[in-house]
Amino acid sequence: MTANTSKEPDQGLFALPLSVEGVDDNDPDGYVPLEILRNGTRIIIPYWPNPLPGDELWINRLQNGIEERLYTVFLSPPQPAFLYFILTPQHLVTDGSAYLYYTIWKGSGGIDDPSPHRKLTIDHTPPLRLKEPRFPDATLWGYLNNKTVPPLMSGVTVAIPDAIGYALPGDIAKVYWQGYSSLNGAGPPVPGTYGVWDKTLEQSDIDMGYRAVIPFDPHVKLLFNDDSALANWRVFRAGRLIGESRQSLVKIDRVTPGESGPNGLNAQGENTMALQLSPPKQRPFSIGVKEVGPFSVITIDTLVDNLIAKSVLDSGNLTINLARTLDEEELDDVDVLVGIKGSTLEVVGTIPLGPIGNRPAGNIPLNIPSSFFLEQPTPAGPTIYEVQVKVYKGGGGIEDPSNVTEVASDQTAPFHLKNPRREVRPTPAPTFVNRPADPQVTVNEAWRALPANANLNLAMNVGYALRRLDDHLRVWLVSSTGTQRVLVWDDVVPASGAISIPNTVLSQLPNGRVNVLYDWSDVSGNRSLESVSTAFLTLALAQIPVLTKAPLVPKTDPNYSTSLFLDDFVDGITAIVENAFIQNAEPGDHVHLVLEDAADATNYLELTPQPWANANLTFPLAYTDLAQLFADSDKPKAVTIKSVITRTGMIPDVESREATIMLAFDYAGPPNPDIPDLNNPAMQLPVVTGASGTANSLLPGDRDKAGTFKVVFALTDPDITPEQTAKCYINNEWIADYVPFVEERGFEVPIPAPLISRLPTPQVNAHWSIQKSGTDKNVMTSLPQSVAVGGIPIPLPLPTIAIRNPANRDFIECFGMISPTSNYVLGLRIPKSPLLPPGKTITAHFAAYLDLAGTQLIPNTSASQDYVIKAADVLDVAPVGSPEVFKAAQPVRGAIAYGKYWYTTVINGTQTSEPVIKRLDTISNSFNYCDQTATPAA
């Protein structure tokens, strides 16, 4: 007999693997970036090839042997090619390995189709807080403008500070830059300005920092009037983030008063880069020269005394600013002449000025290689160069020479030798003018308390060759182990060489031997080697206390990775300042905690100080306090926590490192007036109805039939959304979950008849809960609704089978098999009855048909098997059928079949149970039989 079929596409044997946005599919360990751990991401599931109306999708997470259902949704075609589900930070709170996978239940029935497991590696170890970057060329008011030296078209210099104690050689530093169309780094970013630059750190970078240059094009040229940029940096080790800084702001204003547009724009308002030098153009031996002005005018942005900044020389280009002439032609070009002062200027190249319409208003920037301006071995001082341009109208004809301007090239750092060129460490060590008299130069509190010793008075050697008053000195005091290095002077030095350093800087160093070292840099930016680290003094001070660890918040362990939920207030939340991580504290010191909104420094909380008592200090974290930080957020919020030690006369206070904790106080449902209590009296009570239709009363005639559980929201209640899950209960037994596809004003779920049949009399309670999907925290529960329960009728001993979701697919499916992948045998569940005592033999029967009436038998599908009734406390499941029988019933994809099952036994003759006939389907969404063998195509 020919089977009924429907045309379906080919597909492989298993459900396709899922993906996690932001996690590399090619990374087998699935390392989850810290940004995703903080903010969450999405799970991506490809839609399966053989969908049915009402397919049920489970998304599960497995970690530490515990499996959690994240989502249960019901889907009907059509659907997009990929399905997206939120993976929240709460799903990723526990460090270690976790696995995500999904299962499709065909038509919400009993055929499961699982996907492969996707491994995720979770590590919340918080990054260290690095020092913020600086903009050394910005004005006192934090601006970069057209007067910035070196000019902005050479790029923006970002000074990256030292990373002592944080980074190691070989770590990768990344500098991040983003431009904004506001002066405060707020609002939408300017497209095209974002950039990231990597550098492999060397020991010198870690000790002294380094400078990164943000290229003008395109990262700066798109920022014009009243704009800004934010920069920060991070350190990575083996691909893992270990430290990050806060963002630093610089303001950018490239508009010159009185001019029509920003520096670097042409007449049409388009950004233009400086014109580039080409080989010299061959000119006729004799050429006309203007007899009268105006002659061409050039300027070059230089430092004091016409010195060229080292950053300009290092950039590879020097920019000449040519004032536009009054009489212009399209083919105008320029010869550039360069020579050492006192020698003949020579043409080094020609620059076509390009179409008139593309020339910027005001000055035309001309780029020439900085290699033309290298410092020469003689004379001893900087090398003076002269620069001139000659403008040729129309590329020939009339020569228009410019003024001759001078620039000075100094590439020799203080103390370095120029001829022959050699780097020399500066000497001698600074003289400690008011040093203590003892041989060990011991600085103690008594010495420091003397008015004459308010400062460390040092005398520096200022007699080195070519010393300038604007030479810049940096001095460090260094612990003998080198682990702590404090910059104590960063400025120019008077002609006398005398400098004074406040003695308070000594509090930043540990007791013991302290060394001194220094370096010099000149106005051009050339920096000397560091001096030899030399013994300077012996420190013996009353030590400033040190907090080496952030406060412990036990409920967030491990590593502050577990969020704080409303559930946690049941037992109370505390923070502990551990005494083992406090050094140098003294009686009279006080300790308090500071908690701060990580995104808003104005939203903070200081807890009442406690006196240090040489023991752990416990601070209660009350909901009323933390709610102030959480404010009205509708999603988890990051909050920093640190401990602070105060001491009379000690300035500043001593702070611990910050730790970041997550406050997850957001919840679903109407506002709860009793928060943080999770029982919400504002939730509407459910209405339970049986087949008789009587509200909150199940009559005797309802006990063998399905009922309904319904909740209707009040007008002021918020809707239930697709991101929320409602759970329904009666007699504290779960009925069903409800997740809407759109926002709804209430919901209704069926109560299965078996559940109603086993309810006790005369009364039970019903309630419901609502939560954000994907987490079992902050679950709001309604108050109980009383439901009356009538008496229980006696059912007939009909056979049943395991049906996973009879409300959606009342089918014979793989779920009803005793062991689908081994025996592929249907299990008839035989009710206990006095008619079937233990030891009684019955015969289970099965047959498949083409029609629901059971009149068109499918060949080779009849099966029978004897079964002996078990003891009263053992479930009776009678096996019947075989893989061959069920495959004969559905020989190809799309085959339609119906299965009939019953049992017989001998009680004063052969007795037969009432046959049950149902739709038969043992083919999965991926076209596999229950034993995972492939179903043939039609």
PDB file of C-alpha atoms in Angstrom, residues 109-112 801-805 811-820 826-827 921-922 930:
ATOM      1  CA  GLY A 109       5.584  16.555  20.917  1.00  0.00           C
ATOM      2  CA  GLY A 110       7.932  13.776  21.874  1.00  0.00           C
ATOM      3  CA  ILE A 111      10.581  13.781  19.110  1.00  0.00           C
ATOM      4  CA  ASP A 112      13.713  15.566  20.321  1.00  0.00           C
ATOM      5  CA  ILE A 801       1.712   6.087  26.736  1.00  0.00           C
ATOM      6  CA  ALA A 802       4.227   8.799  27.572  1.00  0.00           C
ATOM      7  CA  ILE A 803       3.216  11.941  25.695  1.00  0.00           C
ATOM      8  CA  ARG A 804       5.418  14.937  26.326  1.00  0.00           C
ATOM      9  CA  ASN A 805       2.965  17.688  25.386  1.00  0.00           C
ATOM     10  CA  PHE A 811       0.908  11.800  19.106  1.00  0.00           C
ATOM     11  CA  ILE A 812       2.708   8.512  19.429  1.00  0.00           C
ATOM     12  CA  GLU A 813       6.332   9.767  19.293  1.00  0.00           C
ATOM     13  CA  CYS A 814       9.857   8.898  20.361  1.00  0.00           C
ATOM     14  CA  PHE A 815       9.022  10.263  23.808  1.00  0.00           C
ATOM     15  CA  GLY A 816       6.639   7.327  24.270  1.00  0.00           C
ATOM     16  CA  MET A 817       9.295   4.729  23.533  1.00  0.00           C
ATOM     17  CA  ILE A 818      10.870   2.829  26.409  1.00  0.00           C
ATOM     18  CA  SER A 819      14.353   3.557  25.003  1.00  0.00           C
ATOM     19  CA  PRO A 820      14.182   5.178  21.569  1.00  0.00           C
ATOM     20  CA  LEU A 826       6.529   1.526  22.502  1.00  0.00           C
ATOM     21  CA  GLY A 827       5.767   1.390  26.236  1.00  0.00           C
ATOM     22  CA  ASP A 921       5.230  10.377  14.072  1.00  0.00           C
ATOM     23  CA  THR A 922       8.720   9.076  14.878  1.00  0.00           C
ATOM     24  CA  CYS A 930      14.033   7.573  16.938  1.00  0.00           C
TER      25      CYS A 930
END
